[in-house]
mmCIF file with all atom_site columns, C-alpha atoms in Angstrom:
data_model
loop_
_atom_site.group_PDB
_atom_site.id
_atom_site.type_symbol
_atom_site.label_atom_id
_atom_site.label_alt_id
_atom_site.label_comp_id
_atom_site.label_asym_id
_atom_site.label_entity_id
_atom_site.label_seq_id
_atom_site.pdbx_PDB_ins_code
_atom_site.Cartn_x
_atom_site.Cartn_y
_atom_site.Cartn_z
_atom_site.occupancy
_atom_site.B_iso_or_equiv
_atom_site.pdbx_formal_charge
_atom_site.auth_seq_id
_atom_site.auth_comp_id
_atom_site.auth_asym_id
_atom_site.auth_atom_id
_atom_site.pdbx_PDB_model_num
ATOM 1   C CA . UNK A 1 1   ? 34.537 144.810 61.758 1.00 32.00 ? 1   UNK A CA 1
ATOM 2   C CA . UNK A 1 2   ? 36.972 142.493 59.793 1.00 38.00 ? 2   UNK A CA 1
ATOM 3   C CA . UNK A 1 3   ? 37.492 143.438 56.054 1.00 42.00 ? 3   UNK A CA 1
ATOM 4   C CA . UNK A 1 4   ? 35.301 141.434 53.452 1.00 43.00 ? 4   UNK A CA 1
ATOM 5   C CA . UNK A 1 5   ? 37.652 138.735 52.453 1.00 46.00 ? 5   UNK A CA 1
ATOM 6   C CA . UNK A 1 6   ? 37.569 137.727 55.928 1.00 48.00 ? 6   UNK A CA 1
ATOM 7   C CA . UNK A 1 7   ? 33.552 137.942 55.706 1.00 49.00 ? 7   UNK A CA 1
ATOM 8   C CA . UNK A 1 8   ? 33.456 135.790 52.505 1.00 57.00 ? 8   UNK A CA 1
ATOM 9   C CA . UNK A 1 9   ? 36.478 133.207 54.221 1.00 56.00 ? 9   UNK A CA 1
ATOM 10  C CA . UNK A 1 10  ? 34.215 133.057 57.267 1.00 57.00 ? 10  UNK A CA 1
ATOM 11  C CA . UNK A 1 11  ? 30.649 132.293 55.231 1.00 57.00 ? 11  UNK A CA 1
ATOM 12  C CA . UNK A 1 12  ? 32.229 129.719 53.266 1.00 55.00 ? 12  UNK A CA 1
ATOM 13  C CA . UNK A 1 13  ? 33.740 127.713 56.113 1.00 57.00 ? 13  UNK A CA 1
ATOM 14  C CA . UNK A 1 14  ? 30.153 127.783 57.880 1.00 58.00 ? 14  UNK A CA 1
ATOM 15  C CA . UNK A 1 15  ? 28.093 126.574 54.568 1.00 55.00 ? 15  UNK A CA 1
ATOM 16  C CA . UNK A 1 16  ? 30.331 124.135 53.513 1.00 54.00 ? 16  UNK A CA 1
ATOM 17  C CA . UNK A 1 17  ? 28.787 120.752 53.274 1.00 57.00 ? 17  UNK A CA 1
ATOM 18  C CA . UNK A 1 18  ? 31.924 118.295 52.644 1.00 64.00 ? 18  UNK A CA 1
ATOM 19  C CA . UNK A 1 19  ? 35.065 117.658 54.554 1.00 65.00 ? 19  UNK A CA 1
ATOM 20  C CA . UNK A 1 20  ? 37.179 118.521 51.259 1.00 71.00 ? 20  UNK A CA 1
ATOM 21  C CA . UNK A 1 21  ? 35.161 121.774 51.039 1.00 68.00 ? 21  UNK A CA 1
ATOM 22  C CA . UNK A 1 22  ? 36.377 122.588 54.360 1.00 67.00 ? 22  UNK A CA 1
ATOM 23  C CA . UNK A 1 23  ? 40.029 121.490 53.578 1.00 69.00 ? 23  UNK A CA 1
ATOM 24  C CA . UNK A 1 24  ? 40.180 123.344 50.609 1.00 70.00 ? 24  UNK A CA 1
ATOM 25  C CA . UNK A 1 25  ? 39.170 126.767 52.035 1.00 69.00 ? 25  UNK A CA 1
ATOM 26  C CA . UNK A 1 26  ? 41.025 126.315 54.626 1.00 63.00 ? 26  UNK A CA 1
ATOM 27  C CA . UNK A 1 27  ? 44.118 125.863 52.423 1.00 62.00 ? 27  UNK A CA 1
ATOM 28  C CA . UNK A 1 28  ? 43.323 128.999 50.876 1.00 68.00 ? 28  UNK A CA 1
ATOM 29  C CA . UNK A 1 29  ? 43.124 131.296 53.717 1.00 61.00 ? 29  UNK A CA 1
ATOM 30  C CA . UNK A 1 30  ? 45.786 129.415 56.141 1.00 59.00 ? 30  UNK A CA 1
ATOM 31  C CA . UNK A 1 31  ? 48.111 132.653 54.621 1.00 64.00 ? 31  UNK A CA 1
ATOM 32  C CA . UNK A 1 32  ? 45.459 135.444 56.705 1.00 66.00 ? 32  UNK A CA 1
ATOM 33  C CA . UNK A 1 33  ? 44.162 133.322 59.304 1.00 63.00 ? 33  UNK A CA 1
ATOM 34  C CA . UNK A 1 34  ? 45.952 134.306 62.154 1.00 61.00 ? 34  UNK A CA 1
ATOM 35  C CA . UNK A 1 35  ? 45.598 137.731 61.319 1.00 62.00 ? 35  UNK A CA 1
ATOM 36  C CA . UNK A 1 36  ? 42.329 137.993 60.178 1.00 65.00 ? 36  UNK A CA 1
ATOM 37  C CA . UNK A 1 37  ? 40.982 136.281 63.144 1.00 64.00 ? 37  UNK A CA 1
ATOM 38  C CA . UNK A 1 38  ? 43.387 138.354 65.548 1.00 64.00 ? 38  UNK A CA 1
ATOM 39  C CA . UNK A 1 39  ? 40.953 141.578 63.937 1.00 64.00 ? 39  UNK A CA 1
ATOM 40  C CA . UNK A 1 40  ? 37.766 139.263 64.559 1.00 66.00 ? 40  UNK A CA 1
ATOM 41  C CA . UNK A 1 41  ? 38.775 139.700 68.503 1.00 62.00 ? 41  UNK A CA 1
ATOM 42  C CA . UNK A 1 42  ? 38.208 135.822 68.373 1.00 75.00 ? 42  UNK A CA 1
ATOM 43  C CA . UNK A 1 43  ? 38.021 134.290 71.424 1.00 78.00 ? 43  UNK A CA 1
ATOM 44  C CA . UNK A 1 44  ? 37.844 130.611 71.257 1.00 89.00 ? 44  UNK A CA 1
ATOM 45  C CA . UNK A 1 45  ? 41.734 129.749 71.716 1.00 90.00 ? 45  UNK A CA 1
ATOM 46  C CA . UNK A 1 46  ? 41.456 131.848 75.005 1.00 90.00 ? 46  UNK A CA 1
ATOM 47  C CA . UNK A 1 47  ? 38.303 130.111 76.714 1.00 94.00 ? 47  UNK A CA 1
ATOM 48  C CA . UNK A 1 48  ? 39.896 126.563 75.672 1.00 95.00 ? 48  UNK A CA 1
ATOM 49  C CA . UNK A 1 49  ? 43.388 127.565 77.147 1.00 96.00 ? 49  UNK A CA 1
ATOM 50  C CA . UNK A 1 50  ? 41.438 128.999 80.410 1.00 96.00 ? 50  UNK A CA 1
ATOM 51  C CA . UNK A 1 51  ? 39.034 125.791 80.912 1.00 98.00 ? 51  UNK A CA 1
ATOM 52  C CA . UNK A 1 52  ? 41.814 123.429 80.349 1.00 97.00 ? 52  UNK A CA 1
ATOM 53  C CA . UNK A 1 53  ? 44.742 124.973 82.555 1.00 97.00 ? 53  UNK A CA 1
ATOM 54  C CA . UNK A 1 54  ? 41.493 124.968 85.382 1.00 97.00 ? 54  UNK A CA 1
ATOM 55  C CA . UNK A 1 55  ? 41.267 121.393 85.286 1.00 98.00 ? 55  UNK A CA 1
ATOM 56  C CA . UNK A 1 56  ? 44.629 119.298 83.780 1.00 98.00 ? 56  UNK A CA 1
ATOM 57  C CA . UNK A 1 57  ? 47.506 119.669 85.869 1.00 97.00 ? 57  UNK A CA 1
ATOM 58  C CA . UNK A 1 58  ? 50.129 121.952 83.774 1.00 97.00 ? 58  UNK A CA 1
ATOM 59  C CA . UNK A 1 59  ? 52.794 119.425 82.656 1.00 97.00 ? 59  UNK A CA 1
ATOM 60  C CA . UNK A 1 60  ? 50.262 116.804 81.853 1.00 98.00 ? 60  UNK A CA 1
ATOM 61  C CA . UNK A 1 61  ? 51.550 114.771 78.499 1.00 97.00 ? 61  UNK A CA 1
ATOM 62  C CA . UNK A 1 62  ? 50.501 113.951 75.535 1.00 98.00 ? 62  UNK A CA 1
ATOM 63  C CA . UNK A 1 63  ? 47.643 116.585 74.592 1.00 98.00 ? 63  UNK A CA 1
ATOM 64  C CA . UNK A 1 64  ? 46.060 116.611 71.278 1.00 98.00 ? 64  UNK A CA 1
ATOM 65  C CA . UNK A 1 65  ? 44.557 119.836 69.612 1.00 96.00 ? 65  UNK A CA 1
ATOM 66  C CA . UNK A 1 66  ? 42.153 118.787 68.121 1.00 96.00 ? 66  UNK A CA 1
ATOM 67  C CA . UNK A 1 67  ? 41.241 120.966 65.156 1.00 91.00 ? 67  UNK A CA 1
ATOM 68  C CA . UNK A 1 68  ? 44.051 123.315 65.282 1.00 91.00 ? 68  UNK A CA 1
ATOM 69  C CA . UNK A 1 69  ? 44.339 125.204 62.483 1.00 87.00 ? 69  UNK A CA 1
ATOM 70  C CA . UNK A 1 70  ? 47.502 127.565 62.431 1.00 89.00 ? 70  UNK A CA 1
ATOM 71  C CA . UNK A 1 71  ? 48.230 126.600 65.919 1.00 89.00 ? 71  UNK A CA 1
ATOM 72  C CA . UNK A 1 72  ? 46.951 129.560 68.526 1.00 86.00 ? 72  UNK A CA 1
ATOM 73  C CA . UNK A 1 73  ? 46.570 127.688 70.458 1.00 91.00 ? 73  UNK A CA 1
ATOM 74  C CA . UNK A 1 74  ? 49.362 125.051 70.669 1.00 93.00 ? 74  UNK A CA 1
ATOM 75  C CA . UNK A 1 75  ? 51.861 128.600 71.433 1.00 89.00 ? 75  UNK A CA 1
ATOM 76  C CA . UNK A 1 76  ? 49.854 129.283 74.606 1.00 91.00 ? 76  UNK A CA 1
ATOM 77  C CA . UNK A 1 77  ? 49.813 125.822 75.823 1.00 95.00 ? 77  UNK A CA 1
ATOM 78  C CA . UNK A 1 78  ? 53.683 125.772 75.388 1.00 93.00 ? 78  UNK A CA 1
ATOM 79  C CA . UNK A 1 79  ? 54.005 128.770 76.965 1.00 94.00 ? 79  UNK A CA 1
ATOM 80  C CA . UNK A 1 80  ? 51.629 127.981 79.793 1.00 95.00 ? 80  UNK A CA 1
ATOM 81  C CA . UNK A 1 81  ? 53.943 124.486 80.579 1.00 96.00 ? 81  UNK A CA 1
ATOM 82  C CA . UNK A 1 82  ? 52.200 121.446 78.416 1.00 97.00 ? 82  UNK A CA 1
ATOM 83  C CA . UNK A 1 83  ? 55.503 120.271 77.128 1.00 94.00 ? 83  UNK A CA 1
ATOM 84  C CA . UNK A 1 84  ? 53.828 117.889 74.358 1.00 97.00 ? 84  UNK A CA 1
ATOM 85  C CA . UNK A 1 85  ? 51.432 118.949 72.302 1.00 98.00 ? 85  UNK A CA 1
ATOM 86  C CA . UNK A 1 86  ? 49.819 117.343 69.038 1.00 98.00 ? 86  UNK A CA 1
ATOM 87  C CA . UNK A 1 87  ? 48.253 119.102 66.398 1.00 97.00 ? 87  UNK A CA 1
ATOM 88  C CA . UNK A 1 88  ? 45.045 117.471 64.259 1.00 96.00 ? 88  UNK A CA 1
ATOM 89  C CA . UNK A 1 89  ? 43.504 119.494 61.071 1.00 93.00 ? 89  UNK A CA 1
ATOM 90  C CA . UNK A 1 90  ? 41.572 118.765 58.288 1.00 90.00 ? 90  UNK A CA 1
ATOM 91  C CA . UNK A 1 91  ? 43.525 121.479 56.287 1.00 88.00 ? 91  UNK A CA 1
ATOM 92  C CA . UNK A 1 92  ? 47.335 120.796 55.317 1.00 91.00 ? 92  UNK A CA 1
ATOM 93  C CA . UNK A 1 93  ? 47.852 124.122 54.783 1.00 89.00 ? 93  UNK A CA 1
ATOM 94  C CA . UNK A 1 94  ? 46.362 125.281 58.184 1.00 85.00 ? 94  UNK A CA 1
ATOM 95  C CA . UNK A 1 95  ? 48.996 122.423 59.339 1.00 95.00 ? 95  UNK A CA 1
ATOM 96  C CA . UNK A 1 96  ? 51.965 123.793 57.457 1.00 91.00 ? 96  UNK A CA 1
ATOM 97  C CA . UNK A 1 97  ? 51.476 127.160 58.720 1.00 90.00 ? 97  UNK A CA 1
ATOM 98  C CA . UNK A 1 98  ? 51.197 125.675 62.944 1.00 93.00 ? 98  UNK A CA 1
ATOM 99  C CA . UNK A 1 99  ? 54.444 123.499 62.005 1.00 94.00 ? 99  UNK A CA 1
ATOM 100 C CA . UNK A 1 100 ? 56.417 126.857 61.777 1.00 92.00 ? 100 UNK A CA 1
ATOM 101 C CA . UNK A 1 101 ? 55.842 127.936 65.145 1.00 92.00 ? 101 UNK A CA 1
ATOM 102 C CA . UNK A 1 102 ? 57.847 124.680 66.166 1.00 95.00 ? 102 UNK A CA 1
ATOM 103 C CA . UNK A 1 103 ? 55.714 123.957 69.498 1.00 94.00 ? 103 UNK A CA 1
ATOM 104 C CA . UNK A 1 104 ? 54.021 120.884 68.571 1.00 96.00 ? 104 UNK A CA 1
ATOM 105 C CA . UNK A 1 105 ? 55.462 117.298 68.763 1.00 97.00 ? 105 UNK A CA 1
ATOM 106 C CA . UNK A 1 106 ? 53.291 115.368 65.544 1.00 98.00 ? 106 UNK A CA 1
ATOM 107 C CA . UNK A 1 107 ? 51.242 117.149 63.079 1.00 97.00 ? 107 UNK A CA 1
ATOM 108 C CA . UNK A 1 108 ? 48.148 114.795 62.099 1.00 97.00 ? 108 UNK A CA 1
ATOM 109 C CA . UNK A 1 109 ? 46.289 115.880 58.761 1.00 95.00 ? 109 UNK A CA 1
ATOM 110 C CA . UNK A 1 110 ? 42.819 113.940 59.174 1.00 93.00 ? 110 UNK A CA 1
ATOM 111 C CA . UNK A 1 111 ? 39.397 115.225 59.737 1.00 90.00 ? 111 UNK A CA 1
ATOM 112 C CA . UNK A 1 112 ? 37.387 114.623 63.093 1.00 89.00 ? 112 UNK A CA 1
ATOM 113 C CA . UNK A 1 113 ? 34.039 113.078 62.753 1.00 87.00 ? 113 UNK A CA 1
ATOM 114 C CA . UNK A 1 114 ? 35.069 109.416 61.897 1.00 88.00 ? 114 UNK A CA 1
ATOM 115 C CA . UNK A 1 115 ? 37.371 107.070 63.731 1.00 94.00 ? 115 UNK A CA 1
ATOM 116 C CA . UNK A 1 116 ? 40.735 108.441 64.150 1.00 96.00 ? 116 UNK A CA 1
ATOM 117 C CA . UNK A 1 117 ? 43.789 106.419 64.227 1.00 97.00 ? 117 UNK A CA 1
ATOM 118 C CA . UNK A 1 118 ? 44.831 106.570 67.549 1.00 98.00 ? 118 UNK A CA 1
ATOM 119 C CA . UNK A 1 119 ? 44.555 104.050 70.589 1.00 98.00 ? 119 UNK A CA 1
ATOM 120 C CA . UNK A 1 120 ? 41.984 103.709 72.989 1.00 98.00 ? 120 UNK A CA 1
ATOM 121 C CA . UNK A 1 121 ? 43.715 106.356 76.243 1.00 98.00 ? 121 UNK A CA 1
ATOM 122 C CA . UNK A 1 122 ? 46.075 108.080 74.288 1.00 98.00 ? 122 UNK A CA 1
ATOM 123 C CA . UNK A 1 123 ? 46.165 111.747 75.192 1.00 98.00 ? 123 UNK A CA 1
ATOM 124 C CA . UNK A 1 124 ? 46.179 113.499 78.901 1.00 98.00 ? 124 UNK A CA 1
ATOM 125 C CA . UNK A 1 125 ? 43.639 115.957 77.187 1.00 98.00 ? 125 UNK A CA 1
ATOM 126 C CA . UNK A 1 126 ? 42.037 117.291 74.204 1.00 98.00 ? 126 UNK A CA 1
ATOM 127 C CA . UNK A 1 127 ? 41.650 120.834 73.091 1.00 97.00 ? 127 UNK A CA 1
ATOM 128 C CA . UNK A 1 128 ? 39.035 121.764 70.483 1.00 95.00 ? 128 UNK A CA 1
ATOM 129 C CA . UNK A 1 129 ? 38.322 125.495 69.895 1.00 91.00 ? 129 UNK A CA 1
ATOM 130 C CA . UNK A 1 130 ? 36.112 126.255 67.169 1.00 84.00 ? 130 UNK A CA 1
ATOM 131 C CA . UNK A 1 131 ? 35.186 123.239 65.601 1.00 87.00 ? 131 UNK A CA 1
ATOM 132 C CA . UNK A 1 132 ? 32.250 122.024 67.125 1.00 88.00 ? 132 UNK A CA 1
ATOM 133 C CA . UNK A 1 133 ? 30.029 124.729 64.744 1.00 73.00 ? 133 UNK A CA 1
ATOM 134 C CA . UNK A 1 134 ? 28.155 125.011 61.560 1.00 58.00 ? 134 UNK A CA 1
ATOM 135 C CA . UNK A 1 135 ? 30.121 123.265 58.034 1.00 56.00 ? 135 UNK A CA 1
ATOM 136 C CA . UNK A 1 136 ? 32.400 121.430 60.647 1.00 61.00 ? 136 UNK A CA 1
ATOM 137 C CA . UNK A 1 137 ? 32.090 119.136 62.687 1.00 74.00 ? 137 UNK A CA 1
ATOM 138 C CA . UNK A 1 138 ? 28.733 117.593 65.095 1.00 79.00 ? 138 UNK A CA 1
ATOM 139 C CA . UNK A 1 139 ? 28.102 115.256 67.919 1.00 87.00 ? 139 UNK A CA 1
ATOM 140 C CA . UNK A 1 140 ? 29.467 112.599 66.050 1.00 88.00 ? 140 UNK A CA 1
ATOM 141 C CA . UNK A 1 141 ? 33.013 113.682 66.274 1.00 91.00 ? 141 UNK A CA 1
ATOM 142 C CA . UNK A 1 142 ? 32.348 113.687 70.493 1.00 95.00 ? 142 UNK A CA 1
ATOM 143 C CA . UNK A 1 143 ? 32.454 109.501 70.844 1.00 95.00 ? 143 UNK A CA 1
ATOM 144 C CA . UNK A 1 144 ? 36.697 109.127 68.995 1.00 96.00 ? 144 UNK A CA 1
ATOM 145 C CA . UNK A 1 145 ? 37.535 112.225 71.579 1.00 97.00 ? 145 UNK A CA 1
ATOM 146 C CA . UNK A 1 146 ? 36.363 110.470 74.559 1.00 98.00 ? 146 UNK A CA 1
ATOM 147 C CA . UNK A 1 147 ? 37.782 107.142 73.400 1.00 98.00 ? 147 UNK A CA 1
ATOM 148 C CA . UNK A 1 148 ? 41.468 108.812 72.863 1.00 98.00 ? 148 UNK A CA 1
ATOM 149 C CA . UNK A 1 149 ? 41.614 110.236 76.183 1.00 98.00 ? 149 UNK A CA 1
ATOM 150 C CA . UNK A 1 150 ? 42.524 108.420 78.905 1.00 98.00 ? 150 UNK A CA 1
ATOM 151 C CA . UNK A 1 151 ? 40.227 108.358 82.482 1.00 98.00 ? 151 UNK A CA 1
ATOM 152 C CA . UNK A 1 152 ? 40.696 111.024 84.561 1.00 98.00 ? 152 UNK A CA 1
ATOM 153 C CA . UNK A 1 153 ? 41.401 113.224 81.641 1.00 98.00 ? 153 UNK A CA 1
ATOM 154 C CA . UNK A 1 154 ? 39.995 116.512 80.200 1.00 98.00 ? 154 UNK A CA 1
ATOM 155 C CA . UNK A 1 155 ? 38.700 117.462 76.920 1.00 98.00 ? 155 UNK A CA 1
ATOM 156 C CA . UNK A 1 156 ? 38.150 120.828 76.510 1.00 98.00 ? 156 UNK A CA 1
ATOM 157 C CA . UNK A 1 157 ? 35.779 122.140 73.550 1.00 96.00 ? 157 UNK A CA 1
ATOM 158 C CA . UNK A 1 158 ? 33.313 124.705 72.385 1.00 94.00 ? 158 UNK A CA 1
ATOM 159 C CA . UNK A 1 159 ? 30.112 124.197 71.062 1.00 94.00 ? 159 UNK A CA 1
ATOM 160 C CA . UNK A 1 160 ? 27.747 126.569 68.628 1.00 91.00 ? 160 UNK A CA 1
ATOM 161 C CA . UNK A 1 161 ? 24.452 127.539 69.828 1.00 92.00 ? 161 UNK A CA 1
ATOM 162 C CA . UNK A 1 162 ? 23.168 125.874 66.999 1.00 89.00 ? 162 UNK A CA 1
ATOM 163 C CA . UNK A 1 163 ? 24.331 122.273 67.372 1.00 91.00 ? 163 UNK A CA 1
ATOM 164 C CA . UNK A 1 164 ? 24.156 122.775 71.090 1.00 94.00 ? 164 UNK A CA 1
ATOM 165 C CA . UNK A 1 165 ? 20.405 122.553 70.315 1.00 94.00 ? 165 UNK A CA 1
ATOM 166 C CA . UNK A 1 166 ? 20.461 120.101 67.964 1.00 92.00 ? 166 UNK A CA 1
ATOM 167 C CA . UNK A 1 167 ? 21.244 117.624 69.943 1.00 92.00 ? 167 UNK A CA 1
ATOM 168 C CA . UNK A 1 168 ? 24.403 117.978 71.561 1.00 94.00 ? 168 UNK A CA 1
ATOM 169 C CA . UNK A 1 169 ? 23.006 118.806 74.696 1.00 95.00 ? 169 UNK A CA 1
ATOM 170 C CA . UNK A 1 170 ? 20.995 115.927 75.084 1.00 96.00 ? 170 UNK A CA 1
ATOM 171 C CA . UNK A 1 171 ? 24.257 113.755 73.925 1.00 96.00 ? 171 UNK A CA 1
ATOM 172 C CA . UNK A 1 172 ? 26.167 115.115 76.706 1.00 96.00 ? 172 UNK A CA 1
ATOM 173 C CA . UNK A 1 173 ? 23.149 114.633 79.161 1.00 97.00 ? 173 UNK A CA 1
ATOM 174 C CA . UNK A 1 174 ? 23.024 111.118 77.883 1.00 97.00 ? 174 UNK A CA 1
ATOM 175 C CA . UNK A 1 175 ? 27.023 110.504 78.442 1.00 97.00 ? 175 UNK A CA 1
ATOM 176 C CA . UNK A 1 176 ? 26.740 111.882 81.977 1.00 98.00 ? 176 UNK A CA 1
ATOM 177 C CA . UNK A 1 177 ? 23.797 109.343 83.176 1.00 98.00 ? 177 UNK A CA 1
ATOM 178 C CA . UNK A 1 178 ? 25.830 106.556 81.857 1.00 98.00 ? 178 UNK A CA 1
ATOM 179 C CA . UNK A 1 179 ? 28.750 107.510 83.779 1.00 98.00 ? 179 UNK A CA 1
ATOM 180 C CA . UNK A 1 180 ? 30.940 108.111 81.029 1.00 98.00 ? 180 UNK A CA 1
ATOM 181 C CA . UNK A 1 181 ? 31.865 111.805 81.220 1.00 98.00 ? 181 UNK A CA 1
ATOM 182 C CA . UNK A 1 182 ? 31.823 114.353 83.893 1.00 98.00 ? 182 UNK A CA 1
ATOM 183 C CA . UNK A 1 183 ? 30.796 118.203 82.931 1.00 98.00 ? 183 UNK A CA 1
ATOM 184 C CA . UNK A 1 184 ? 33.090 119.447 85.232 1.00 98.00 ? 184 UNK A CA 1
ATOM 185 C CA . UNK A 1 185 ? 32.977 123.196 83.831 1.00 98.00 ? 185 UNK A CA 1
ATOM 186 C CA . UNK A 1 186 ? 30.264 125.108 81.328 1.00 98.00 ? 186 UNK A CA 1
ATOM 187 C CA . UNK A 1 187 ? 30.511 128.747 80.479 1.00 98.00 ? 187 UNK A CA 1
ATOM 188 C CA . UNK A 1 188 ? 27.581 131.061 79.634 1.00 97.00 ? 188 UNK A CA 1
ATOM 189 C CA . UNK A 1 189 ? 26.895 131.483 76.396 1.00 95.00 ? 189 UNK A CA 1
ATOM 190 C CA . UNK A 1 190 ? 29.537 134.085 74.474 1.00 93.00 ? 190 UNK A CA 1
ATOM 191 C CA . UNK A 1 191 ? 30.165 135.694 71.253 1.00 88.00 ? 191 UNK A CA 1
ATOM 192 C CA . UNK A 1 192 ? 33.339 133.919 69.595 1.00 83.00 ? 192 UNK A CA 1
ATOM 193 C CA . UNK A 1 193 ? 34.073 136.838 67.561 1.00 80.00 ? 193 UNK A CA 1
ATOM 194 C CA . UNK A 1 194 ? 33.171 140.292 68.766 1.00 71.00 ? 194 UNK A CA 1
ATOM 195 C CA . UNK A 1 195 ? 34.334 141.927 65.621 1.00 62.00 ? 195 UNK A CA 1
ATOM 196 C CA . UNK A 1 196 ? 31.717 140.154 63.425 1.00 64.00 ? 196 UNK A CA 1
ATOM 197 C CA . UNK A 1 197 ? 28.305 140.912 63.223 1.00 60.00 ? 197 UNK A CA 1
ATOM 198 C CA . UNK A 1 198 ? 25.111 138.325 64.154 1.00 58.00 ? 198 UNK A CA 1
ATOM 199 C CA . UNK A 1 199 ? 27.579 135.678 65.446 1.00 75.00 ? 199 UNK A CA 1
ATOM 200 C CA . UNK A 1 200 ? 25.466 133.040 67.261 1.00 85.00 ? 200 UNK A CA 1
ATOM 201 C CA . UNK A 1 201 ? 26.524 132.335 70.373 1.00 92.00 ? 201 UNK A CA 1
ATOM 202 C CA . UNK A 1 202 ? 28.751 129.451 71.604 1.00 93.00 ? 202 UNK A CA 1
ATOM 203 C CA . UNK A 1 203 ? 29.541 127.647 74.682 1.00 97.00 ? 203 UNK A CA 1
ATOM 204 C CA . UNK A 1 204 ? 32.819 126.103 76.158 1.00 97.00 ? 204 UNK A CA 1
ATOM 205 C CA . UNK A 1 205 ? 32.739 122.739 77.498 1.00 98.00 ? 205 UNK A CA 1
ATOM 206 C CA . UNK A 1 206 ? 35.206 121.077 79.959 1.00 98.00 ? 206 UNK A CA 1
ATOM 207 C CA . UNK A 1 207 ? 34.571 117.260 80.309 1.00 98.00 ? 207 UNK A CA 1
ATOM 208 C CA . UNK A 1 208 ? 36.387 114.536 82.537 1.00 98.00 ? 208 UNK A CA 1
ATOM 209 C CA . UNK A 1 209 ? 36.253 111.202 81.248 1.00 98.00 ? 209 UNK A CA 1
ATOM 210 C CA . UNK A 1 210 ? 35.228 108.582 83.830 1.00 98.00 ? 210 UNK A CA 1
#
């Protein structure tokens, strides 16, 4: 079990109810993150790194992380041979904190859910761990993902239990019959973070776009 600042970091990020909430705590614990999350056992960054290396061939250029907070997972994809890498958040701090480890090309402070200012095809793939969950982001941040990555390409995400069945299975069903998207991998449900208690279940996603 983490300690209770990590407890009361955690709550406030799920009931937030407005993008600048989210920023804003986000700024405030960018300092702990890694750390406090390292004692959570979270295992987002790990699924994500495991679905995507599975189906994008390593070297493939640009990716975007979509959501990336202090950058976990940018450092494994650099390690594991994606040579350009660029990082999205909400959170400036959570960005400041990823642009010392030095692994990603750009640094984008914007919030998914809304169109993002990037051209139609513009990424190889798409990482995003831990944002598709309660106080975030829902199915309406899916359609600017898919539009930013080129055909043929892979975005990799995870999904809460929650929104999962709140309609973002049936979005996904629905992209799938019109051809747009391939589910070319699902995992089981899991517990993202082992460490807290009464975690609802998530799911990662990998998706080709057609």
């Amino acid at each position: 079990m983490t300690d209770g600042k990590h407890l009361d970091a955690l709550s406030a990020a799920y009931a937030a109810k407005r993008p600048e909430e989210v920023a804003a705590l986000y700024d405030r614990w960018s300092q702990t993150y890694d750390a406090d999350m390292s004692a959570a056992g979270y295992r987002h960054p790990t699924i994500c790194l495991a679905l995507l290396t599975r189906h994008l061939p390593r070297g493939a250029t640009p990716l975007l992380d979509a959501g990336a907070g202090t950058g976990l997972i940018g450092e494994w994809l650099d390690i594991s041979g994606y040579p350009e890498v660029e990082a999205l958040d909400i959170s400036q701090g959570m960005l400041d904190q990823a642009a010392r480890k030095g692994v990603y090309s750009a640094l984008h402070c914007l919030a998914l859910g809304g169109t993002l200012p990037f051209a139609d095809d513009a990424y190889a793939g798409i990482v995003s761990a831990g944002v598709f969950t309660s106080g975030h982001v829902g199915v309406e941040g899916l359609d600017e993902l898919i539009r930013i990555c080129r055909p043929g390409g892979i975005i990799v995400l995870t999904v809460k239990n929650t929104l999962w069945d709140q309609g973002f299975a049936a979005r996904i069903a629905e992209l799938e019959a019109q051809g747009v998207v391939t589910r070319a991998e699902e995992t089981r449900p899991y517990v993202s973070m082992p460490g807290e208690a009464d975690t609802v279940p998530s799911r990662g996603l990998a998706l080709r776009v057609n």
